[in-house]
Amino acid sequence: MDNGHSDLYPPLERIHRDAHVSSFEQYKEMYQRSIEDPAGFWDEISKQFFWKSPPTGEFLQYNFDCNKGPISIKWMDGAQTNICYNALDRNIDRGMGDKIAFYWEGNNPNDQGSITFKKLLEEVCKFSNVLKKIGIKKGDRIAIYMPMILELIVAMLACARIGAVHSIIFAGYSSDSLAGRILDAKCHIVITADGVWRGAKLLNVKKIVDDAVDICTKSSHEVRTCVVVRHLSPSEEDVSNLKHDENTEPPASRPSLKLKINWHDGRDVWWHDIMTGQSPECEAEWMMAEDPLFMLYTSGSTGKPKGVLHTVAGYMLYSATTFKFVFDYHPGEVYWCTADVGWITGHTYTCYGPLNNGATGIIFEGVPFFPDAGRFWAIIEKYKVAKFYTAPTAIRALMKYDDSFVTKYDRSTLKVLGTVGEPINPEAWLWYYNVVGNKQCAIVDTFWQTETGGHVITPLPGATTTKPGSATFPFFGVVPVILDEEGREITEPNKEGYLVFKQPWPGIMRTVYGNHERFETTYFKKFPGYYCTGDGGKKDSDGYIWVTGRIDDMVNVSGHLLSTAEIESALVEHHKVAEAAVVSHPHKIKGECTYCFVTLKEGETFSEELGSELKTKVRTKIGPFAMPDFVQNAPSLPKTRSGKIMRRILRKIAVGDRDVGDITTLADETVIESLFNLRPDDA
Ligand code: ATP
Ligand code: MG
């Protein structure tokens, strides 16, 4: 992954001259202080925020070693604050009331809106009063299952304001997945919307919630109230008179559409009804630093999702600080993170991080391919976006199309382009840099997890010389180490091992909701004294960190340990290949061999010759031992709803085993059957 791509991209003059961190020396100096004196470092940062009262004990208290007792992490214990107050009231007090907090861009390019900080606070206060009225108290969990509309932000901030714990579930999950999460968190309230257009597809969101609630009822769990935003349906009377019509075109403006929804009197309430007459003022609940802020389930790429719990103060410090430095945010800039708020990326870098910096963001309801593959770039031109953040899966999908989809839009306002979610292969990195950024932008490949709360390994745009495919160096306060199977630190360059972290940073999760033991077992048992990411990584001879993917996705071919990401990178360098996923496959002699699934670019066709060409490509690029045994055509790959490839399913397909396990987090189930049918005869 690194050896063929040791090209260096030093910070560009236009980026680093006014950057918050403008040289690598400055980064190193700040970093050193952050790890030698974490309490002092973060104490200083905490001064930017509003505290009702200061910490009562040590600024940082923790135990990372399960042999010494239960794992615990406390930042600023005893201090009192409120993240919603800091995000809104504090910024309004600083004169930002009339500034746009969010633009809203609909699925249909003609649908749009915006909200100022002042108006957002009013809406949040009104909804906070609604929550109180329906009996919500501090500590109660609230399920939020909503499309990308402004009310989603209002709902989550209202929870934060009154101390309710939001559990946001991406509104693309099935009713089964939603029910599982409602049950696990014991939520009695669900906040949702009637429906949403995603591209040319109409989604009856309310129906999915109804089904989920039925499942909960069967498990003897009561969902008392369901608050429904009228996003699409016309009026109550119209709703009951209209037939459900899946073939309608996306609406040109919000209220024109035919969507039939069912209504459960006594349980369902319209958002606009219950908001009527509410006071636009609501005093923030003063929360203890270590009170829970929200819980969020991981994507489920590797197994049953975990209810990751984050707390108030540490998450606030970390989300705001990583946002400021990693995107090098400056007042007046428009920032856009394409992630749905239902993922951690949306929590930290669409909502809390930007708002706490007084930034202007964008909430985008739609998808990158609607009405065509130029949508992202059209939005960047429209709002003059300076900082842009998306996922490798989107980049790889978009680079399949002609570059003119990008180049016909003005992107001269762009300065920083971020990616997150998976390792980004150098091919995609370079396309992002050359085509999207026109060689004028810094690329930040940010490594982090739901569990870490914010970026943990990442370049800083004005300070770090980047290498395509490497997430580079740790953020302030983070101490990454590479361990071997026995838990010994690997110091040798380019040797792969387990990526772990030595000491807590403020944004690290505090527990798995309702299951502290699972928290300890999953992250701390394997290597006492370290937080274990579950990802593999290595450091090159310049100290750059390369995250090589999940530890489970390593292959051992004749004694050579290989990461599948490395082989995938080699495959996508071929001009006909858009995407590749590689898994291990049992082999009589070698122990394991590699089995490759390749998705070709638009207009290309798969052939046996191409298969052999690709095998040779890997052989020349990495070495004879890495030559794949099988290459299969894959028109699409099984992905989670967040767009990550589910390699555990591909491992089953590779061996022809139809017992593929839990597929509730899979975006499209039909992909599996088509891949079974395309298996090569010799597999
Ligand atoms: P689950 O834990 O349920 O299997 P998940 O790990 O996919 O789901 P997330 O927390 O959304 O859930 O994703 C974090 C993971 O995404 C990381 O552990 C890593 O595998 C991958 N990842 C994220 N960003 C990067 C990156 N920049 N480079 C490499 N891998 C990344
Ligand atoms: Mg994970």
XYZ file of C-alpha atoms and ligand atoms in Angstrom:
715
model
C 0.000 0.000 0.000
C 2.726 2.466 0.803
C 5.769 1.349 -1.082
C 4.665 2.206 -4.574
C 3.099 5.428 -3.388
C 5.679 7.247 -1.379
C 4.803 10.474 -3.216
C 4.715 13.357 -0.796
C 2.184 16.167 -0.764
C 3.467 19.010 1.388
C 0.951 21.576 2.709
C -0.031 24.033 0.000
C 0.891 27.681 0.443
C -2.747 28.832 0.116
C -3.770 26.478 2.923
C -1.005 26.785 5.446
C -0.408 30.540 5.459
C -3.345 31.316 7.768
C -3.879 27.828 9.221
C -4.461 27.305 12.965
C -1.517 24.926 12.903
C 0.757 26.151 10.156
C 3.847 23.975 10.380
C 4.796 20.451 11.286
C 7.023 21.817 14.078
C 4.035 23.567 15.602
C 2.012 20.348 15.377
C 4.795 18.359 17.045
C 5.160 20.856 19.828
C 1.418 20.950 20.557
C 1.195 17.181 20.262
C 4.029 16.647 22.714
C 2.347 18.856 25.281
C -0.999 17.137 24.721
C 0.383 13.722 25.617
C 2.750 14.747 28.387
C 0.192 16.897 30.171
C -3.242 15.938 28.843
C -5.047 17.595 31.752
C -3.256 20.915 31.255
C -3.668 20.797 27.477
C -7.419 20.199 27.566
C -7.984 22.468 30.539
C -6.721 25.340 28.445
C -9.036 24.386 25.568
C -11.972 24.066 27.947
C -11.739 27.816 28.669
C -13.427 28.485 25.303
C -16.614 26.875 26.571
C -19.218 27.858 29.118
C -19.179 25.987 32.428
C -21.821 26.434 35.081
C -19.318 25.125 37.596
C -15.734 23.807 37.417
C -14.531 20.216 37.953
C -14.576 19.078 41.556
C -11.544 16.801 41.394
C -8.718 15.887 39.046
C -9.240 17.054 35.456
C -8.572 13.521 34.180
C -9.039 10.235 36.030
C -8.837 6.864 34.345
C -7.995 3.204 34.415
C -7.091 1.572 31.096
C -5.814 -1.673 32.588
C -8.444 -4.322 33.251
C -6.027 -6.206 35.533
C -6.118 -3.258 37.907
C -9.901 -2.970 38.147
C -12.862 -1.840 36.079
C -12.135 0.307 33.027
C -13.178 3.880 33.667
C -12.532 7.251 32.063
C -13.526 10.618 33.529
C -12.730 14.037 32.136
C -13.583 17.154 34.177
C -15.562 15.113 36.661
C -18.022 17.199 38.642
C -18.027 20.139 36.209
C -21.405 21.312 34.958
C -22.261 22.426 31.465
C -24.621 21.833 28.555
C -23.492 21.113 24.997
C -26.616 22.618 23.437
C -26.090 25.823 25.427
C -22.512 25.956 24.188
C -23.501 25.284 20.591
C -26.314 27.852 20.439
C -26.696 30.326 23.356
C -22.942 30.880 23.693
C -22.569 31.633 19.986
C -25.604 33.898 19.950
C -24.117 35.785 22.914
C -20.990 36.205 20.797
C -23.061 38.018 18.147
C -23.772 35.120 15.813
C -27.557 35.059 16.152
C -28.255 36.032 12.567
C -25.614 33.791 11.085
C -26.832 30.742 9.138
C -26.311 27.607 11.178
C -27.496 25.275 8.410
C -28.532 25.391 4.835
C -30.966 22.659 3.972
C -30.692 21.184 0.480
C -33.508 18.861 -0.539
C -33.365 15.709 -2.575
C -34.882 17.720 -5.385
C -32.436 20.468 -6.396
C -35.266 23.034 -6.197
C -35.999 22.327 -2.541
C -34.011 24.378 -0.098
C -34.103 26.230 3.187
C -31.903 27.620 5.918
C -31.937 28.395 9.617
C -30.007 30.943 11.682
C -28.473 30.252 15.084
C -31.177 32.351 16.740
C -34.050 30.608 14.993
C -32.475 27.221 15.653
C -32.318 28.019 19.370
C -35.990 29.002 19.370
C -37.012 25.779 17.669
C -34.827 23.738 19.992
C -36.337 25.410 23.053
C -39.851 24.814 21.763
C -39.117 21.173 21.170
C -37.396 20.879 24.554
C -40.644 22.101 26.084
C -42.527 19.519 24.026
C -40.315 16.754 25.355
C -40.861 17.910 28.914
C -44.587 18.106 28.295
C -44.725 14.491 27.180
C -42.940 13.477 30.337
C -39.309 13.160 29.284
C -36.766 13.554 32.049
C -33.018 13.772 32.243
C -31.471 10.385 31.450
C -34.425 9.034 29.431
C -33.471 7.560 26.067
C -35.157 8.899 22.943
C -35.088 7.059 19.625
C -34.757 9.323 16.601
C -35.423 7.824 13.177
C -35.505 10.724 10.750
C -34.402 11.710 7.284
C -31.923 14.528 6.750
C -34.166 17.466 7.584
C -33.629 20.389 9.950
C -36.033 18.935 12.503
C -33.532 16.125 13.050
C -30.986 18.640 14.332
C -33.682 20.364 16.398
C -34.680 17.044 17.966
C -31.169 15.986 18.901
C -30.238 19.364 20.351
C -33.484 19.478 22.335
C -32.584 16.121 23.896
C -29.144 17.466 24.756
C -30.683 20.626 26.193
C -32.868 18.800 28.690
C -30.443 15.949 29.350
C -32.313 13.195 27.517
C -30.033 10.670 25.808
C -30.606 10.516 22.068
C -30.213 7.293 20.191
C -30.304 8.146 16.512
C -30.917 5.313 14.104
C -30.133 5.935 10.455
C -33.478 6.171 8.630
C -32.574 3.521 6.120
C -32.509 0.663 8.582
C -35.278 -1.923 8.416
C -38.038 -2.111 11.011
C -36.285 -5.136 12.570
C -33.045 -3.232 13.071
C -34.913 -0.211 14.394
C -36.923 -2.362 16.825
C -33.759 -4.064 18.075
C -32.234 -0.694 18.893
C -35.403 0.689 20.516
C -35.576 -2.415 22.698
C -31.896 -2.424 23.620
C -32.061 1.210 24.770
C -35.588 0.843 26.239
C -36.871 3.957 24.459
C -40.495 4.934 25.059
C -40.490 7.800 22.577
C -39.701 7.739 18.870
C -39.270 10.876 16.797
C -39.729 10.417 13.083
C -41.157 11.872 9.866
C -43.815 10.744 7.413
C -41.543 9.948 4.513
C -38.593 10.973 2.417
C -37.375 10.911 -1.146
C -34.005 9.354 -1.617
C -33.063 9.887 -5.240
C -36.008 8.674 -7.296
C -37.151 6.395 -4.484
C -39.932 7.273 -2.069
C -39.482 5.890 1.411
C -42.429 5.512 3.756
C -40.499 6.196 6.928
C -43.564 6.185 9.150
C -44.525 2.679 7.997
C -41.117 1.348 9.037
C -41.562 2.949 12.470
C -45.080 1.492 12.785
C -43.747 -1.981 12.055
C -40.882 -1.524 14.481
C -43.258 -0.399 17.224
C -45.385 -3.509 16.587
C -42.322 -5.672 17.049
C -41.608 -3.858 20.337
C -45.177 -4.380 21.506
C -44.830 -8.118 20.841
C -41.765 -8.043 23.087
C -43.892 -6.369 25.807
C -42.187 -3.011 25.399
C -44.372 0.060 25.078
C -43.560 2.962 22.768
C -45.827 5.602 24.302
C -45.400 8.485 21.915
C -44.383 8.824 18.336
C -43.759 12.395 17.161
C -44.084 12.713 13.396
C -42.714 15.558 11.288
C -44.881 16.291 8.301
C -42.162 16.446 5.735
C -44.002 15.195 2.681
C -47.662 14.476 3.160
C -50.109 17.311 2.413
C -52.702 17.504 5.195
C -54.475 15.063 7.454
C -57.582 14.893 5.276
C -55.602 14.540 2.105
C -53.517 11.856 3.698
C -56.452 9.600 4.389
C -57.959 10.212 0.947
C -54.880 9.519 -1.075
C -53.756 6.225 -2.443
C -50.184 5.195 -1.942
C -48.425 5.761 -5.243
C -44.824 4.714 -5.562
C -44.523 6.082 -9.066
C -44.805 9.752 -8.324
C -41.886 11.928 -9.288
C -39.940 13.594 -6.491
C -41.742 16.778 -5.461
C -40.649 20.165 -6.718
C -41.388 21.658 -3.333
C -41.850 20.102 0.089
C -45.609 19.818 0.563
C -46.748 18.287 -2.719
C -46.885 14.563 -2.591
C -48.954 11.495 -2.311
C -47.913 9.345 0.590
C -50.328 7.248 2.558
C -49.477 6.848 6.188
C -51.303 5.162 9.014
C -52.170 7.062 12.142
C -52.419 5.633 15.655
C -54.537 7.930 17.781
C -53.259 8.264 21.278
C -49.741 7.364 20.276
C -48.933 9.425 17.181
C -48.694 13.203 17.311
C -47.783 15.639 14.567
C -44.665 17.684 15.272
C -46.328 20.909 14.094
C -49.380 20.341 16.311
C -47.438 19.684 19.454
C -45.025 22.572 18.784
C -47.888 25.064 18.503
C -47.986 27.459 21.425
C -44.750 26.235 23.010
C -42.504 28.867 24.538
C -39.333 29.625 22.526
C -37.394 29.699 25.762
C -36.165 26.808 27.845
C -33.401 26.917 30.405
C -30.711 24.350 29.693
C -30.402 21.476 32.147
C -27.003 21.766 33.801
C -25.408 18.424 33.162
C -22.546 16.795 34.989
C -19.472 16.362 32.798
C -19.776 12.577 32.841
C -23.559 12.386 32.351
C -24.491 10.498 29.182
C -25.018 12.698 26.100
C -25.986 10.147 23.495
C -25.716 6.537 22.480
C -25.152 5.320 18.975
C -24.927 1.842 17.546
C -21.867 0.951 15.447
C -22.371 0.128 11.772
C -22.385 -3.636 12.258
C -19.669 -4.363 9.700
C -18.198 -7.043 11.929
C -21.109 -8.372 13.953
C -23.910 -7.328 16.307
C -23.899 -3.519 16.671
C -22.735 -2.104 19.990
C -24.562 0.745 21.749
C -21.642 3.111 22.151
C -22.167 5.675 24.922
C -20.633 9.155 24.921
C -20.735 11.693 27.742
C -21.167 15.459 27.799
C -17.945 17.321 28.537
C -15.284 15.154 26.935
C -17.266 14.720 23.743
C -17.903 18.457 23.563
C -14.218 19.323 23.925
C -13.100 16.699 21.470
C -15.705 17.142 18.721
C -15.202 20.906 18.658
C -11.408 20.779 18.784
C -10.935 18.122 16.110
C -13.385 20.016 13.883
C -11.480 23.261 14.278
C -8.029 21.825 13.596
C -8.660 19.009 11.148
C -10.833 21.083 8.822
C -8.878 24.187 9.781
C -12.167 25.971 10.153
C -12.266 29.766 9.890
C -15.289 31.980 10.542
C -17.344 32.718 7.452
C -16.569 29.462 5.683
C -19.263 27.059 4.553
C -18.569 23.510 5.579
C -20.281 20.377 4.302
C -20.174 16.856 5.655
C -22.192 14.491 3.465
C -22.623 11.842 6.167
C -26.119 11.185 7.419
C -26.616 12.391 10.982
C -27.535 8.766 11.745
C -23.817 7.892 11.718
C -21.196 9.085 14.177
C -19.694 11.245 11.423
C -22.977 13.129 11.224
C -23.167 13.500 15.014
C -19.662 14.864 15.421
C -19.005 16.625 12.135
C -22.436 17.702 10.924
C -23.941 18.699 14.243
C -21.881 19.131 17.403
C -18.381 19.962 16.101
C -19.442 22.632 13.585
C -22.098 24.226 15.807
C -19.721 24.566 18.716
C -17.393 26.463 16.379
C -20.212 28.691 15.135
C -19.822 27.197 11.669
C -22.316 27.206 8.807
C -23.107 23.693 7.630
C -25.323 21.943 5.107
C -27.946 19.272 5.696
C -28.420 17.349 2.461
C -31.468 15.160 2.144
C -30.559 13.413 -1.097
C -28.010 11.075 -2.626
C -24.882 11.706 -4.732
C -26.415 10.358 -7.944
C -29.637 12.313 -8.085
C -30.491 13.875 -10.449
C -27.051 12.881 -11.780
C -23.496 12.088 -10.694
C -22.666 15.798 -10.504
C -24.883 16.552 -7.509
C -22.124 16.893 -4.881
C -20.170 19.297 -7.022
C -23.284 21.275 -7.911
C -23.962 21.763 -4.197
C -20.371 22.815 -3.586
C -20.725 25.479 -6.282
C -24.143 26.592 -5.044
C -23.127 27.192 -1.428
C -19.466 28.064 -2.074
C -18.278 25.234 0.148
C -14.767 25.589 1.599
C -14.463 22.370 3.586
C -15.927 19.116 2.312
C -16.093 15.741 4.037
C -17.241 12.442 2.524
C -16.483 8.695 2.393
C -14.178 6.643 0.147
C -17.180 4.619 -0.975
C -18.751 7.782 -2.435
C -15.483 8.850 -4.026
C -14.966 5.455 -5.645
C -18.528 5.410 -6.926
C -18.275 8.929 -8.361
C -14.915 8.465 -10.028
C -16.471 5.788 -12.244
C -18.123 8.625 -14.178
C -16.589 11.067 -16.566
C -14.568 13.836 -14.904
C -16.731 16.411 -16.653
C -19.402 15.759 -14.002
C -16.985 17.388 -11.567
C -15.170 19.906 -13.697
C -18.233 21.677 -15.033
C -18.851 23.114 -11.556
C -16.882 25.867 -9.859
C -14.906 24.384 -6.976
C -12.514 27.247 -6.424
C -13.852 27.901 -2.897
C -12.700 24.449 -1.731
C -9.707 24.235 0.583
C -9.907 21.000 2.551
C -11.282 17.653 1.360
C -11.796 15.001 4.006
C -12.526 11.290 3.896
C -13.608 8.784 6.523
C -15.072 5.318 6.865
C -12.631 2.948 5.249
C -9.035 2.960 4.143
C -8.877 5.132 1.039
C -6.914 3.503 -1.735
C -4.268 5.768 -3.311
C -6.125 5.667 -6.637
C -9.206 7.283 -5.111
C -7.079 9.656 -3.022
C -5.360 10.912 -6.166
C -8.631 11.403 -8.033
C -9.987 13.359 -5.075
C -6.832 15.460 -4.999
C -6.323 16.002 -8.728
C -9.850 16.138 -10.103
C -12.105 17.314 -7.264
C -9.496 19.494 -5.562
C -7.801 20.558 -8.781
C -4.469 20.161 -6.911
C -5.440 23.192 -4.777
C -6.760 21.451 -1.682
C -5.452 19.526 1.278
C -6.723 15.969 1.603
C -7.379 14.800 5.142
C -7.782 11.021 5.427
C -9.262 10.823 8.909
C -9.186 7.570 10.816
C -11.631 7.195 13.692
C -14.535 5.097 14.968
C -17.950 5.493 16.569
C -16.082 4.596 19.743
C -13.435 7.328 19.475
C -15.978 10.168 19.218
C -13.783 12.128 16.815
C -10.690 11.900 14.611
C -7.790 10.047 16.216
C -5.330 9.675 13.347
C -5.384 12.425 10.766
C -3.344 14.995 8.902
C -3.739 18.708 9.712
C -4.200 20.651 6.459
C -1.628 23.363 7.083
C 0.970 21.240 8.822
C 1.147 17.678 7.559
C 2.853 16.460 4.419
C 0.500 13.745 3.228
C 1.044 10.415 1.506
C -1.916 9.028 -0.469
C -3.474 6.213 1.555
C -1.971 7.091 4.923
C -3.965 8.705 7.743
C -0.538 10.023 8.848
C -0.243 11.096 12.511
C -2.200 11.116 15.771
C -4.425 13.995 16.800
C -3.663 15.852 20.046
C -3.870 13.614 23.071
C -3.847 10.347 21.131
C -1.016 7.831 21.527
C -1.164 5.096 18.870
C 0.905 1.949 19.214
C 1.245 -1.090 16.940
C 1.284 -4.381 18.848
C 2.068 -7.909 17.756
C -0.060 -10.921 18.672
C 1.759 -11.235 22.023
C 1.145 -7.605 22.905
C 4.706 -6.469 22.239
C 5.204 -3.071 20.685
C 6.330 -3.313 17.038
C 9.007 -0.766 16.300
C 10.189 -2.215 13.012
C 8.942 -0.108 10.057
C 6.223 -1.449 7.758
C 5.415 -4.412 9.965
C 1.718 -4.857 10.430
C 0.042 -5.402 13.772
C -2.839 -4.356 15.989
C -3.575 -0.647 16.153
C -4.180 0.291 19.802
C -4.162 3.468 21.903
C -2.301 3.960 25.115
C -4.145 6.711 27.026
C -7.587 8.279 26.870
C -8.451 11.407 24.880
C -11.600 13.324 25.862
C -13.832 11.891 23.122
C -13.367 8.185 23.827
C -16.563 6.220 24.582
C -17.275 5.502 28.232
C -19.192 2.237 28.022
C -21.449 0.031 25.929
C -24.965 1.021 26.953
C -26.216 -1.348 29.621
C -23.257 -3.676 29.214
C -19.990 -2.473 30.715
C -18.617 -5.984 30.563
C -18.990 -6.086 26.782
C -17.156 -2.751 26.670
C -14.250 -4.161 28.647
C -14.135 -7.434 26.725
C -14.381 -5.876 23.290
C -11.840 -3.112 23.708
C -9.593 -3.773 26.701
C -9.240 -7.527 27.418
C -6.925 -8.511 24.602
C -4.147 -6.077 25.508
C -4.429 -4.848 29.115
C -3.493 -1.177 29.351
C -4.586 -0.334 25.820
C -7.771 0.550 23.955
C -7.880 -1.905 21.049
C -9.407 -0.559 17.803
C -9.824 -3.932 16.089
C -8.049 -2.461 13.086
C -4.651 -3.418 11.750
C -1.973 -0.864 11.065
C 1.700 -0.220 10.504
C 4.159 2.636 10.714
C 6.458 3.299 7.779
C 10.065 4.403 8.136
C 8.983 8.068 8.311
C 6.603 7.280 11.176
C 3.454 7.586 9.051
C 0.600 5.381 10.172
C -1.143 3.230 7.585
C -4.438 1.770 8.737
C -4.763 -1.456 6.848
C -8.317 -2.463 7.711
C -9.929 -4.733 10.219
C -7.783 -7.358 11.874
C -10.351 -9.982 10.805
C -9.679 -9.047 7.193
C -6.069 -10.179 7.148
C -4.989 -13.134 5.032
C -2.148 -15.473 5.746
C -0.779 -16.825 2.460
C 2.025 -19.355 2.891
C 3.139 -17.587 6.043
C 2.929 -14.057 4.613
C 0.506 -11.865 6.502
C -1.287 -9.619 4.034
C -3.999 -7.074 4.484
C -6.775 -7.381 1.987
C -6.738 -3.585 1.576
C -3.283 -3.819 0.052
C -4.461 -6.206 -2.650
C -7.589 -4.158 -3.254
C -5.449 -1.102 -3.821
C -3.429 -2.924 -6.465
C -6.597 -4.100 -8.225
C -8.244 -0.688 -8.454
C -5.127 0.704 -10.075
C -6.244 -1.149 -13.196
C -8.051 1.337 -15.427
C -11.105 -0.905 -15.848
C -11.689 -1.548 -12.150
C -13.884 0.753 -10.062
C -13.927 -1.144 -6.804
C -12.507 -4.355 -5.368
C -13.018 -6.442 -2.262
C -10.656 -9.223 -1.319
C -11.202 -12.021 1.181
C -9.319 -15.075 2.283
C -10.255 -18.500 0.959
C -8.999 -21.832 2.317
C -6.223 -23.409 0.238
C -4.830 -26.966 0.573
C -1.189 -25.997 0.245
C -0.901 -22.313 1.099
C -3.296 -22.479 4.058
C -5.139 -19.457 2.778
C -5.299 -17.821 -0.601
C -7.032 -14.693 -1.788
C -10.349 -14.429 -3.554
C -11.084 -11.119 -5.279
C -14.392 -9.520 -6.158
C -14.091 -6.717 -8.700
C -16.624 -4.133 -9.814
C -15.825 -2.684 -13.205
C -16.241 0.894 -14.345
C -19.308 1.916 -16.370
C -19.206 0.369 -19.825
C -16.512 -2.267 -19.135
C -17.197 -6.001 -19.386
C -15.651 -8.817 -17.425
C -13.697 -11.563 -19.208
C -11.343 -14.369 -18.296
C -8.465 -12.413 -19.858
C -9.193 -9.473 -17.604
C -9.195 -11.852 -14.629
C -5.695 -13.079 -15.523
C -4.506 -9.550 -16.154
C -5.629 -8.569 -12.692
C -3.913 -11.548 -11.075
C -0.682 -10.545 -12.796
C -1.144 -6.970 -11.689
C -1.263 -8.009 -8.018
C 1.683 -10.320 -8.530
C 3.858 -7.543 -9.959
C 2.670 -4.952 -7.504
C 3.000 -6.867 -4.253
C 4.854 -10.088 -4.951
C 4.379 -13.585 -6.365
C 3.083 -14.918 -3.026
C 0.197 -12.423 -3.164
C -1.080 -13.540 -6.556
C -4.826 -14.167 -6.179
C -6.240 -17.585 -6.964
C -9.698 -16.331 -7.859
C -11.033 -13.169 -9.434
C -14.786 -12.846 -9.711
C -16.972 -10.268 -11.431
C -19.115 -8.321 -8.932
C -21.545 -5.838 -10.464
C -22.242 -4.708 -6.877
C -20.777 -5.540 -3.490
C -22.630 -6.266 -0.244
C -22.395 -3.107 1.826
C -23.644 -1.835 5.140
C -26.074 1.045 4.978
C -23.156 3.349 5.673
C -21.513 2.057 2.508
C -18.864 -0.239 3.932
C -18.082 -3.537 2.301
C -19.159 -6.522 4.403
C -16.284 -8.898 3.842
C -17.645 -11.538 6.202
C -20.460 -12.145 3.676
C -17.988 -12.249 0.798
C -15.987 -14.914 2.647
C -19.135 -17.070 2.640
C -19.780 -16.453 -1.044
C -16.185 -17.294 -1.880
C -16.578 -20.781 -0.415
C -20.143 -21.241 -1.671
C -21.645 -21.333 1.820
C -25.213 -20.023 1.726
C -25.448 -19.658 5.485
C -24.361 -16.004 5.407
C -25.410 -15.021 8.941
C -26.895 -11.719 10.159
C -27.697 -9.473 7.199
C -29.948 -6.927 8.941
C -27.458 -4.118 8.422
C -26.988 -4.915 4.736
C -28.161 -2.207 2.326
C -29.329 -4.483 -0.503
C -29.928 -8.186 0.025
C -30.309 -9.077 -3.660
C -26.590 -8.507 -4.159
C -25.840 -11.784 -2.376
C -27.779 -13.991 -4.767
C -26.286 -12.361 -7.831
C -22.786 -12.900 -6.480
C -23.446 -16.584 -5.781
C -24.542 -16.913 -9.415
C -21.375 -15.293 -10.738
C -18.904 -17.525 -8.895
C -16.244 -18.864 -11.249
C -16.574 -22.586 -12.088
C -13.271 -23.526 -10.460
C -14.031 -21.870 -7.101
P -18.855 -2.494 13.749
O -17.931 -1.983 14.810
O -20.244 -2.700 14.240
O -18.300 -3.650 12.981
P -17.916 -0.302 12.072
O -16.590 -0.569 12.693
O -18.011 -0.286 10.584
O -19.019 -1.314 12.650
P -17.841 2.548 12.580
O -17.518 2.965 13.951
O -18.822 3.361 11.805
O -18.453 1.102 12.621
O -16.526 2.510 11.703
C -15.215 2.554 12.232
C -14.284 1.727 11.377
O -14.211 2.256 10.044
C -12.858 1.716 11.832
O -12.651 0.800 12.879
C -12.120 1.345 10.558
O -12.200 -0.038 10.301
C -12.907 2.065 9.496
N -12.319 3.387 9.176
C -12.859 4.590 9.425
N -12.101 5.585 8.928
C -11.029 5.015 8.360
C -9.875 5.521 7.669
N -9.679 6.812 7.458
N -8.962 4.619 7.250
C -9.143 3.298 7.459
N -10.212 2.765 8.069
C -11.154 3.610 8.517
Mg -16.116 -1.057 14.644
